[in-house]
Short mmCIF file of C-alpha atoms in Angstrom, two decimals:
data_model
loop_
_atom_site.label_atom_id
_atom_site.label_comp_id
_atom_site.label_asym_id
_atom_site.label_seq_id
_atom_site.Cartn_x
_atom_site.Cartn_y
_atom_site.Cartn_z
CA MET U 302 -1.50 6.13 0.06
CA ALA U 303 -3.42 7.82 3.07
CA PHE U 304 -1.54 9.80 5.70
CA ASN U 305 -3.32 11.05 8.81
CA ILE U 306 -3.10 10.71 12.58
CA PHE U 307 -6.30 9.52 14.13
CA GLU U 308 -7.70 8.18 17.44
CA ARG U 309 -10.19 5.59 18.29
CA VAL U 310 -12.19 4.64 21.41
CA ILE U 311 -11.85 0.99 22.06
CA SER U 312 -14.03 -0.91 24.71
CA MET U 313 -12.86 -3.22 27.51
CA PRO U 314 -10.70 -6.00 25.91
CA GLN U 315 -12.22 -9.43 25.61
CA LYS U 316 -9.25 -11.09 23.58
CA THR U 317 -5.94 -10.05 25.09
CA ALA U 318 -2.60 -11.07 23.63
CA LEU U 319 0.66 -10.96 25.59
CA TYR U 320 3.70 -10.03 23.60
CA ILE U 321 7.13 -10.84 25.06
CA ARG U 322 10.61 -10.00 23.68
CA VAL U 323 14.02 -10.76 25.15
CA SER U 324 17.27 -9.98 23.28
CA THR U 325 20.28 -12.11 23.81
CA GLN U 326 21.97 -9.44 25.88
CA GLU U 327 18.94 -9.16 28.23
CA GLN U 328 18.45 -12.88 28.90
CA ALA U 329 20.09 -12.55 32.17
CA GLN U 330 18.80 -9.15 33.38
CA GLU U 331 16.26 -9.19 36.16
CA GLY U 332 12.76 -8.42 35.21
CA TYR U 333 13.40 -9.05 31.49
CA SER U 334 13.52 -12.87 31.44
CA ILE U 335 10.59 -14.61 29.59
CA GLU U 336 9.36 -16.08 32.69
CA ALA U 337 9.47 -12.87 34.59
CA GLN U 338 7.54 -11.06 31.91
CA THR U 339 4.90 -13.83 31.59
CA SER U 340 4.36 -13.97 35.24
CA ARG U 341 3.78 -10.38 35.58
CA LEU U 342 1.61 -9.96 32.52
CA THR U 343 -0.51 -12.80 33.42
CA SER U 344 -1.08 -11.40 36.99
CA TYR U 345 -1.94 -7.95 35.51
CA CYS U 346 -4.58 -9.61 33.28
CA LYS U 347 -5.90 -11.65 36.15
CA ALA U 348 -6.26 -8.40 38.28
CA LYS U 349 -8.04 -6.73 35.34
CA ASP U 350 -10.12 -9.74 34.40
CA TRP U 351 -8.93 -9.73 30.90
CA PRO U 352 -9.06 -13.06 29.07
CA ILE U 353 -5.77 -14.02 27.47
CA VAL U 354 -6.01 -15.47 24.02
CA GLU U 355 -2.28 -16.19 23.28
CA ILE U 356 1.10 -15.49 24.51
CA TYR U 357 3.63 -14.32 21.57
CA THR U 358 7.20 -14.73 22.57
CA ASP U 359 10.39 -13.64 20.62
CA PRO U 360 13.39 -14.90 22.46
CA GLY U 361 16.84 -13.53 21.34
CA PHE U 362 15.47 -10.90 18.90
CA SER U 363 16.54 -7.23 18.91
CA GLY U 364 13.96 -4.59 19.17
CA SER U 365 15.64 -2.41 16.40
CA ASN U 366 13.21 -3.71 13.75
CA THR U 367 9.92 -5.51 13.26
CA GLU U 368 11.24 -8.55 11.56
CA ARG U 369 10.39 -11.05 14.32
CA PRO U 370 8.51 -14.24 13.85
CA ALA U 371 6.16 -13.87 16.88
CA LEU U 372 5.51 -10.20 16.19
CA GLN U 373 4.58 -10.97 12.58
CA ARG U 374 2.32 -13.76 13.59
CA LEU U 375 0.66 -11.26 16.11
CA PHE U 376 0.10 -8.82 13.16
CA ALA U 377 -1.60 -11.57 11.10
CA ASP U 378 -3.75 -12.58 14.01
CA ILE U 379 -4.71 -8.91 14.56
CA GLU U 380 -5.73 -8.55 10.95
CA ALA U 381 -7.80 -11.76 11.12
CA GLY U 382 -9.74 -10.10 14.06
CA ARG U 383 -8.71 -12.70 16.63
CA ILE U 384 -7.40 -9.99 19.17
CA ASP U 385 -8.64 -6.78 20.53
CA CYS U 386 -5.83 -5.88 23.06
CA VAL U 387 -2.02 -6.33 23.12
CA LEU U 388 -0.23 -6.13 26.46
CA VAL U 389 3.50 -5.77 26.93
CA TYR U 390 5.68 -5.42 30.10
CA LYS U 391 7.47 -2.42 28.87
CA LEU U 392 7.19 -0.13 25.75
CA ASP U 393 10.71 -1.07 24.48
CA ARG U 394 9.56 -4.76 24.46
CA LEU U 395 7.43 -3.70 21.37
CA SER U 396 10.25 -1.75 19.69
CA ARG U 397 13.29 0.27 20.50
CA SER U 398 12.56 2.64 17.54
CA GLN U 399 10.16 5.44 18.14
CA LYS U 400 9.26 5.37 14.39
CA ASP U 401 8.41 1.64 14.43
CA THR U 402 6.53 1.98 17.72
CA LEU U 403 4.22 4.70 16.25
CA TYR U 404 3.74 2.73 13.12
CA ILE U 405 2.78 -0.50 15.07
CA ILE U 406 0.42 1.42 17.39
CA GLU U 407 -1.21 3.52 14.60
CA ASP U 408 -1.27 1.46 11.57
CA VAL U 409 -1.51 -1.99 13.05
CA PHE U 410 -3.19 -1.84 16.35
CA LEU U 411 -5.48 1.17 16.26
CA SER U 412 -6.40 0.75 12.60
CA HIS U 413 -8.01 -2.69 13.53
CA ASN U 414 -9.52 -1.43 16.91
CA VAL U 415 -7.06 -3.06 19.00
CA ALA U 416 -5.97 -1.43 22.22
CA PHE U 417 -2.38 -1.38 23.29
CA VAL U 418 -1.27 -1.34 26.92
CA SER U 419 2.25 -1.10 28.36
CA MET U 420 2.26 -2.31 31.99
CA GLN U 421 5.41 -0.55 33.24
CA GLU U 422 4.52 2.90 31.80
CA ASN U 423 0.89 2.58 32.52
CA PHE U 424 0.45 3.37 28.65
CA ASP U 425 -3.17 2.45 27.62
CA THR U 426 -4.47 3.61 24.20
CA SER U 427 -8.05 2.83 25.37
CA THR U 428 -7.79 5.92 27.66
CA PRO U 429 -7.73 9.64 26.59
CA PHE U 430 -4.32 10.04 28.19
CA GLY U 431 -2.94 7.06 26.31
CA ARG U 432 -4.21 8.50 23.00
CA ALA U 433 -2.66 11.86 23.82
CA MET U 434 0.75 9.85 24.35
CA ILE U 435 0.60 8.91 20.64
CA GLY U 436 0.80 12.57 19.69
CA ILE U 437 3.97 12.92 21.81
CA LEU U 438 5.37 9.70 20.28
CA SER U 439 4.71 11.06 16.87
CA VAL U 440 6.95 14.12 17.70
CA PHE U 441 9.84 11.93 18.61
CA ALA U 442 9.14 9.61 15.68
CA GLN U 443 9.30 12.55 13.23
CA LEU U 444 12.66 13.70 14.95
CA GLU U 445 14.03 10.22 14.48
CA ARG U 446 12.84 10.14 10.76
CA GLU U 447 14.60 13.47 10.20
CA GLN U 448 17.74 12.42 11.79
CA ILE U 449 17.78 9.08 9.83
CA ARG U 450 17.03 11.05 6.62
CA GLU U 451 19.85 13.56 7.30
CA ARG U 452 22.36 10.69 8.01
CA MET U 453 21.33 8.91 4.77
CA ASN U 454 21.55 12.05 2.63
CA MET U 455 24.97 12.79 4.02
CA GLY U 456 26.13 9.22 3.30
CA ARG U 457 24.66 9.29 -0.24
CA LEU U 458 26.14 12.68 -0.90
CA GLU U 459 29.58 11.41 0.12
CA ARG U 460 29.18 8.29 -2.11
CA ALA U 461 28.14 10.54 -5.04
CA LYS U 462 31.24 12.79 -4.50
CA ASP U 463 33.35 9.58 -4.45
CA GLY U 464 31.90 8.66 -7.80
CA PHE U 465 29.64 5.72 -6.48
CA PHE U 466 26.06 5.09 -7.31
CA HIS U 467 23.87 5.55 -4.25
CA GLY U 468 22.48 2.03 -4.51
CA GLY U 469 19.44 1.26 -2.40
CA GLY U 470 18.47 -2.07 -4.16
CA PHE U 471 17.80 -0.49 -7.47
CA ARG U 472 19.87 0.01 -10.55
CA PRO U 473 19.79 2.35 -13.66
CA PHE U 474 18.70 0.54 -16.95
CA GLY U 475 21.91 -0.36 -18.73
CA TYR U 476 23.86 -1.32 -15.70
CA ASP U 477 24.10 -4.14 -13.00
CA TYR U 478 24.86 -3.01 -9.44
CA GLU U 479 27.20 -5.58 -7.88
CA ASP U 480 29.54 -5.03 -4.91
CA GLY U 481 28.67 -1.36 -4.52
CA GLN U 482 29.66 -0.48 -8.13
CA LEU U 483 27.92 -0.25 -11.44
CA HIS U 484 28.81 -2.66 -14.27
CA ILE U 485 27.57 -2.31 -17.88
CA ASN U 486 24.85 -4.76 -18.77
CA GLN U 487 25.79 -5.29 -22.47
CA MET U 488 22.29 -6.17 -23.61
CA GLU U 489 20.66 -3.21 -21.94
CA ALA U 490 23.50 -0.99 -23.01
CA LEU U 491 22.68 -1.90 -26.63
CA ILE U 492 19.04 -0.66 -26.13
CA VAL U 493 20.25 2.58 -24.56
CA ARG U 494 22.56 3.24 -27.46
CA ASP U 495 19.68 2.47 -29.74
CA VAL U 496 17.50 5.05 -27.91
CA TYR U 497 19.94 7.73 -28.30
CA SER U 498 20.63 6.93 -31.99
CA MET U 499 16.92 6.97 -32.89
CA PHE U 500 16.06 10.09 -30.93
CA LEU U 501 18.99 12.03 -32.48
CA GLU U 502 17.57 11.09 -35.78
CA HIS U 503 14.36 12.88 -34.63
CA THR U 504 12.24 9.71 -33.95
CA PRO U 505 9.26 10.61 -31.61
CA ILE U 506 9.58 8.94 -28.24
CA ASN U 507 6.20 6.97 -28.54
CA LYS U 508 7.54 5.57 -31.86
CA ILE U 509 10.84 4.56 -30.12
CA GLU U 510 8.85 2.69 -27.63
CA GLU U 511 7.02 0.82 -30.52
CA ILE U 512 10.49 -0.02 -32.20
CA LEU U 513 12.14 -1.27 -29.06
CA LEU U 514 8.98 -3.61 -28.37
CA GLU U 515 9.28 -5.04 -31.97
CA LYS U 516 13.07 -5.18 -32.11
CA TYR U 517 13.83 -6.51 -28.63
CA GLY U 518 10.66 -7.86 -27.33
CA ARG U 519 10.78 -5.64 -24.35
CA THR U 520 8.41 -2.89 -23.22
CA ILE U 521 10.41 0.31 -22.43
CA ARG U 522 7.84 2.88 -21.63
CA HIS U 523 8.09 6.54 -22.86
CA THR U 524 8.64 7.72 -19.29
CA ALA U 525 11.69 5.29 -18.93
CA ILE U 526 13.00 6.38 -22.43
CA ARG U 527 12.73 10.03 -21.42
CA SER U 528 14.69 9.22 -18.31
CA ILE U 529 17.33 7.33 -20.33
CA LEU U 530 17.77 10.39 -22.45
CA SER U 531 18.00 12.87 -19.75
CA THR U 532 20.12 10.96 -17.05
CA PRO U 533 23.76 12.02 -16.94
CA ILE U 534 24.69 8.51 -15.46
CA TYR U 535 25.13 7.22 -19.00
CA ILE U 536 28.11 9.65 -19.73
CA GLY U 537 29.78 8.51 -16.51
CA LEU U 538 28.39 11.04 -14.04
CA ILE U 539 26.67 10.47 -10.71
CA SER U 540 23.73 12.85 -9.95
CA TRP U 541 22.58 13.61 -6.50
CA GLU U 542 20.17 16.37 -5.54
CA GLY U 543 20.64 18.49 -8.53
CA HIS U 544 24.51 18.16 -8.63
CA THR U 545 26.67 15.77 -10.77
CA TYR U 546 30.06 14.37 -9.86
CA PRO U 547 32.50 12.11 -12.02
CA GLY U 548 31.58 8.54 -11.55
CA ARG U 549 33.77 5.51 -11.25
CA HIS U 550 31.64 3.48 -13.73
CA GLU U 551 32.10 3.15 -17.49
CA ALA U 552 30.06 5.47 -19.72
CA ILE U 553 27.63 3.94 -22.28
CA ILE U 554 27.00 7.20 -24.39
CA ASP U 555 29.57 9.81 -25.35
CA THR U 556 29.22 13.39 -24.05
CA GLU U 557 28.52 14.80 -27.49
CA SER U 558 25.46 12.64 -28.05
CA TYR U 559 24.22 13.25 -24.68
CA THR U 560 24.48 17.07 -25.08
CA LYS U 561 22.78 16.97 -28.38
CA ALA U 562 20.01 14.90 -26.88
CA GLN U 563 19.51 17.51 -24.09
CA GLU U 564 19.33 20.46 -26.76
CA LEU U 565 16.79 18.41 -28.67
CA LEU U 566 14.66 17.61 -25.57
CA ASN U 567 14.69 21.26 -24.65
CA ASP U 568 13.75 22.28 -28.22
CA ARG U 569 10.72 19.84 -28.17
CA ALA U 570 9.63 21.30 -24.74
CA ARG U 571 9.74 24.94 -26.11
CA ILE U 572 7.82 23.98 -29.11
CA ALA U 573 5.27 22.10 -27.26
CA ALA U 574 4.90 25.07 -24.81
CA SER U 575 4.50 27.50 -27.75
CA LYS U 576 1.46 25.50 -29.31
CA PRO U 577 -1.97 26.86 -28.35
CA PHE U 578 -3.74 24.66 -25.94
CA PRO U 579 -6.73 26.29 -24.13
CA PHE U 580 -7.20 23.76 -21.47
CA ARG U 581 -3.57 23.27 -20.40
CA SER U 582 -3.23 23.29 -16.71
CA THR U 583 -0.57 25.64 -15.35
CA THR U 584 -0.39 24.00 -11.97
CA LEU U 585 1.75 20.99 -11.00
CA LEU U 586 -1.14 18.84 -9.64
CA GLY U 587 -3.54 19.69 -12.35
CA GLY U 588 -5.32 16.64 -13.64
CA LEU U 589 -4.26 14.63 -10.67
CA LEU U 590 -6.60 15.90 -7.97
CA PHE U 591 -10.12 14.36 -7.38
CA CYS U 592 -12.84 14.99 -4.78
CA GLY U 593 -13.22 12.24 -2.16
CA ASN U 594 -16.76 13.35 -1.59
CA CYS U 595 -18.47 13.57 -4.99
CA GLY U 596 -15.71 12.33 -7.30
CA ALA U 597 -15.38 15.50 -9.52
CA ALA U 598 -12.01 16.65 -10.61
CA TYR U 599 -10.28 19.67 -8.94
CA PHE U 600 -9.15 22.79 -10.79
CA ALA U 601 -7.22 25.92 -9.69
CA LYS U 602 -8.62 29.44 -9.48
CA GLY U 603 -7.34 32.43 -7.62
CA ASN U 604 -8.17 35.94 -6.48
CA TYR U 605 -6.28 39.12 -5.63
CA SER U 606 -5.93 40.66 -2.19
CA GLY U 607 -4.41 43.93 -1.05
CA HIS U 608 -4.00 47.17 -2.87
CA GLY U 609 -1.22 48.73 -4.94
CA SER U 610 2.14 47.49 -4.71
CA ASN U 611 0.86 45.12 -1.92
CA LYS U 612 -1.68 43.48 -4.32
CA THR U 613 -0.95 39.74 -4.44
CA TYR U 614 -2.71 36.77 -6.27
CA ARG U 615 -3.33 33.67 -4.42
CA ALA U 616 -4.49 30.48 -6.25
CA TYR U 617 -6.60 27.66 -4.75
CA TYR U 618 -7.46 24.04 -5.69
CA TYR U 619 -11.21 23.72 -5.81
CA CYS U 620 -13.61 20.83 -6.48
CA TYR U 621 -15.48 21.50 -9.66
CA SER U 622 -18.78 20.76 -7.83
CA ARG U 623 -17.98 23.38 -5.22
CA GLY U 624 -16.36 26.02 -7.58
CA LYS U 625 -19.28 25.79 -10.03
CA THR U 626 -17.35 27.33 -12.84
CA THR U 627 -18.13 24.58 -15.40
CA LYS U 628 -21.45 23.20 -15.30
CA ARG U 629 -20.89 19.87 -17.12
CA LYS U 630 -18.20 19.04 -14.54
CA ILE U 631 -20.54 19.56 -11.58
CA ILE U 632 -21.41 16.24 -10.05
CA ASP U 633 -22.90 17.19 -6.69
CA PRO U 634 -23.87 21.06 -6.37
CA THR U 635 -23.99 20.61 -2.55
CA CYS U 636 -20.38 19.48 -2.35
CA ILE U 637 -18.35 21.39 0.18
CA ASN U 638 -14.99 19.37 -0.06
CA PRO U 639 -12.12 21.32 1.19
CA ALA U 640 -10.19 23.90 -1.02
CA TYR U 641 -6.38 24.27 -0.57
CA PRO U 642 -3.86 27.06 -1.45
CA VAL U 643 -2.03 25.76 -4.62
CA LYS U 644 1.37 26.47 -3.05
CA GLU U 645 0.51 24.66 0.21
CA LEU U 646 -0.84 21.53 -1.39
CA ASP U 647 1.82 21.31 -4.01
CA LYS U 648 4.48 21.50 -1.12
CA ARG U 649 2.75 18.85 0.78
CA ILE U 650 2.61 16.33 -2.13
CA LEU U 651 6.25 17.16 -3.24
CA ALA U 652 7.25 16.37 0.37
CA GLU U 653 5.76 13.02 -0.11
CA ILE U 654 7.85 12.37 -3.33
CA GLU U 655 10.96 13.75 -1.58
CA ARG U 656 10.47 11.21 1.11
CA LEU U 657 10.35 8.48 -1.52
CA VAL U 658 13.62 9.69 -2.97
CA SER U 659 15.54 9.76 0.39
CA ASP U 660 13.82 6.94 2.42
CA ASP U 661 14.21 3.41 0.96
CA SER U 662 12.17 1.86 3.60
CA TYR U 663 9.30 4.33 2.74
CA PHE U 664 9.69 3.69 -0.99
CA ASN U 665 9.55 -0.12 -0.37
CA SER U 666 6.39 0.23 1.76
CA VAL U 667 4.66 2.21 -1.13
CA VAL U 668 5.66 -0.31 -3.64
CA SER U 669 4.04 -3.06 -1.56
CA LEU U 670 0.76 -1.22 -1.19
CA PRO U 671 -2.40 -2.05 -3.21
CA GLY U 672 -3.27 0.74 -5.60
CA SER U 673 -6.40 1.74 -3.87
CA GLN U 674 -7.36 2.05 -0.25
CA LYS U 675 -9.82 -0.59 1.27
CA SER U 676 -13.05 0.73 2.47
CA ALA U 677 -14.23 -0.23 6.03
CA ASP U 678 -17.32 -1.95 4.53
CA THR U 679 -15.16 -4.13 2.24
CA GLU U 680 -13.03 -5.12 5.10
CA ARG U 681 -16.04 -6.14 7.16
CA GLN U 682 -17.38 -8.19 4.35
CA LYS U 683 -14.02 -9.92 3.80
CA TYR U 684 -13.84 -10.74 7.56
CA ALA U 685 -17.34 -12.12 7.51
CA ILE U 686 -16.50 -14.33 4.42
CA MET U 687 -13.29 -15.57 6.19
CA GLN U 688 -15.17 -16.47 9.16
CA ARG U 689 -17.68 -18.49 7.19
CA MET U 690 -14.86 -20.23 5.51
CA ASP U 691 -13.26 -21.10 8.80
CA GLU U 692 -16.60 -22.51 9.94
CA ILE U 693 -16.83 -24.63 6.80
CA ASP U 694 -13.42 -26.11 7.46
CA LEU U 695 -14.62 -26.93 10.95
CA GLN U 696 -17.86 -28.57 9.57
CA ILE U 697 -15.89 -30.70 7.13
CA SER U 698 -13.58 -31.85 9.92
CA ARG U 699 -16.65 -32.78 12.05
CA VAL U 700 -18.21 -34.75 9.11
CA ILE U 701 -14.92 -36.68 8.71
CA ASP U 702 -14.94 -37.46 12.45
CA LEU U 703 -18.42 -38.79 12.31
CA TYR U 704 -17.58 -41.04 9.43
CA GLN U 705 -14.45 -42.41 11.42
CA LEU U 706 -16.89 -43.09 14.31
CA GLY U 707 -19.11 -44.98 11.98
CA THR U 708 -21.99 -42.67 12.44
CA ILE U 709 -22.56 -41.86 8.79
CA SER U 710 -21.86 -43.64 5.47
CA MET U 711 -19.46 -42.89 2.76
CA ASP U 712 -22.33 -41.66 0.58
CA ASP U 713 -23.39 -39.23 3.19
CA ILE U 714 -19.84 -37.87 3.74
CA GLY U 715 -19.47 -37.41 0.01
CA ALA U 716 -22.63 -35.40 -0.24
CA ARG U 717 -22.05 -33.25 2.79
CA THR U 718 -18.38 -32.42 2.11
CA THR U 719 -19.20 -31.66 -1.58
CA LYS U 720 -21.89 -29.25 -0.55
CA LEU U 721 -19.51 -27.52 1.96
CA GLN U 722 -16.64 -27.42 -0.48
CA ASN U 723 -18.73 -25.95 -3.25
CA GLU U 724 -19.83 -23.13 -0.83
CA LYS U 725 -16.19 -22.52 0.13
CA ASP U 726 -14.99 -22.44 -3.49
CA ALA U 727 -17.77 -19.86 -4.25
CA LEU U 728 -16.83 -17.74 -1.16
CA GLN U 729 -13.07 -18.02 -2.35
CA LYS U 730 -13.94 -16.52 -5.67
CA THR U 731 -15.99 -13.75 -3.99
CA LEU U 732 -13.01 -12.99 -1.74
CA ALA U 733 -10.69 -12.72 -4.77
CA SER U 734 -13.05 -10.47 -6.53
CA MET U 735 -12.88 -7.95 -3.67
CA ALA U 736 -9.16 -7.46 -3.97
CA PRO U 737 -8.28 -3.96 -5.21
CA LYS U 738 -7.66 -3.78 -8.90
CA HIS U 739 -5.10 -1.20 -9.97
CA GLU U 740 -2.75 -1.59 -13.01
CA LYS U 741 0.63 -0.37 -11.98
CA LYS U 742 2.07 1.55 -14.95
CA LEU U 743 5.70 1.49 -13.59
CA SER U 744 7.77 -1.22 -12.10
CA ALA U 745 9.68 -0.49 -8.93
CA ALA U 746 12.85 -0.05 -11.02
CA GLU U 747 11.24 2.37 -13.47
CA ALA U 748 9.91 4.44 -10.52
CA ARG U 749 13.28 4.45 -8.88
CA THR U 750 14.89 5.68 -12.17
CA LEU U 751 12.41 8.54 -12.31
CA LEU U 752 12.85 9.44 -8.68
CA ASP U 753 16.65 9.62 -9.17
CA GLU U 754 16.08 12.59 -11.47
CA TYR U 755 13.48 14.25 -9.20
CA PHE U 756 15.70 17.03 -7.81
CA PHE U 757 17.40 17.76 -11.03
CA ILE U 758 14.04 18.17 -12.91
CA MET U 759 12.40 20.09 -10.19
CA GLU U 760 15.28 22.63 -10.05
CA ASN U 761 16.18 22.92 -13.65
CA GLY U 762 13.04 21.64 -15.61
CA GLU U 763 10.29 23.56 -17.32
CA THR U 764 6.86 23.39 -15.84
CA ASP U 765 5.63 20.73 -18.36
CA GLU U 766 8.66 18.54 -17.43
CA LYS U 767 7.97 18.74 -13.85
CA LYS U 768 4.20 17.97 -14.44
CA ALA U 769 5.17 15.14 -16.68
CA LEU U 770 7.31 13.65 -13.90
CA LEU U 771 4.44 13.98 -11.37
CA HIS U 772 2.01 12.36 -13.69
CA SER U 773 4.33 9.56 -14.38
CA LEU U 774 4.71 8.80 -10.69
CA ILE U 775 1.07 9.45 -9.50
CA LYS U 776 -2.14 8.06 -10.78
CA LYS U 777 -4.38 10.27 -8.78
CA ILE U 778 -4.67 12.04 -5.65
CA ILE U 779 -8.02 11.82 -3.65
CA VAL U 780 -8.87 15.02 -1.54
CA LYS U 781 -10.77 13.62 1.35
CA PRO U 782 -13.62 15.53 3.15
CA THR U 783 -11.74 15.79 6.47
CA VAL U 784 -9.31 18.72 6.19
CA GLY U 785 -5.76 17.61 5.83
CA GLU U 786 -6.52 14.08 4.64
CA PHE U 787 -5.52 12.68 1.36
CA ASP U 788 -4.92 9.38 -0.49
CA ILE U 789 -2.13 9.29 -3.02
CA ILE U 790 -2.50 6.54 -5.56
CA TRP U 791 0.80 5.92 -7.15
CA ASN U 792 1.67 4.43 -10.49
CA PHE U 793 3.94 1.74 -9.11
#
C-alpha cells in the first residue's frame, strides 16, 4: 500500500459535477436547502463558463461518513473518467470529517486528476493556494486520527480490563463472537486442543499443518498454528498491548499445557538461533525490502562515527545495486535508489502495522486493496478499453434501431452484432487479464489473529519471532525512487 502526499496541476474544467448534501436537521436552514445550493452552484458555473455534466444530490444524509449513494456514484463516475471537476457549496457538504475530507480530495479527486472547488471558502485545488490548503487539512486530519485512535485504545483497554474481547468484527480461532462476548466453537476448539496435544508431543509445526488438513479437511497455516500456541486467550486471558487480564470467556486449554507450550516454543527459538546460518539477516526488514528502481533486494550495512566513548555504529538499508557489495545481486550498477537508516525505516513500517492493530477502518481498507499497485500506463489502457466497450454497446444499439426502422435485414443485424460482440468479448478478456494478481496467504481473520499478538511479540519476543511475524504479515516492501515513498504489499 503506497503512502505519500502529492500535488497535481489540473487544467480548466470541462466536465464539472455538482455535489449537494443536506442532512435532515439542515433541511429548513437557509442556504442549505437543495434548491438554494443548486441555484448558487449553477450560477457559479455559468459565471466561470464551466459545463455541468451532472448534479449529485444526497438528501437527508449525514456528513459524518462517506456511505452516501450519490457520493458513491460520483466516485464511480470519477474512476470512469467522466468528470474533471467537483464543485460544492461549502466544504462540510463533502464531509464533516477532516480525515474523510482529506481522503476524498487526495485519494479520489487528485489521484484521478479531478479538481475540487468549494464555493463558500474559495477552496480550489487547481490553484497553488488550494493545493497548499491540502497540507493544512492533513495536519488536522492527523490530529483527528490520533484522537480517534486514543479514544479507541482507551475503550479497548477498559474492555480488556473488564475481561471482554476487543471485538472489531474478528474473532479468535476456536471461539464465536456474539453479543460482545466469546463463546466456544466446539469444532474449532477440538482443533485447538489437537494442536496443543501434537505440539507437546514434539510434532513439528509444519507437520501439524499437514495432519490437520488430512484429519479435518481444513488448511490451518503454520503462522495461525504458532499464534494458537502462543495466544493466552485459550487459557481464559485477554491480552491488550502487552498486558493480560482475566477474561470472562471459557478457557479451551488448561494453564499447565499452555505453559509447557511456551517453554517448548522458547526452546525451539533458542536452538534455531544457535545454529550456524551465515546468511541470516539480523534486521527486522531483511528479506522484505526491494528496490522500486532496479528491482534488486535491499540489505543492511553500517559504519562507525565518532571517537572513543562517543563512537557509535549506524546501520543503513541499501539497494544491492547501489551498495555493490555482492556482484551477483547487482541488477543496475547505475541505480541510486535511496538508502535509509535501519532504525528510521523499521520505525516507519512498524507504525503502519500498529495502525492496523488500532484502527479497524484502516485494517478493512488494507484488506480490500489489491495486492499490487496499478501503474498509470495500465490504468490508461484499461480506460481506453472500457471506452471502446462503451462504443461497441452504442453501435449494437444503433444496429438494432436500424433493424426496427426496416433499414437492414435480419441477416445483416446478425452479422454486424456478432462481429461487435466478438470484439467486446475479446476486450473483456483483456481487461480481466490486466487485473492485479496476488495470492493472499492470509485471510482477514488470520491476519487479525496475528495482529492481536503484535505488541506482545514486539515487547517480549526474540528477534527471530519478531521477523517471523513481519514476514507473515508482509509480502514485500517496495522502496520507491522518490525519498519517503514506499509500497507495502501485505499478505492479506
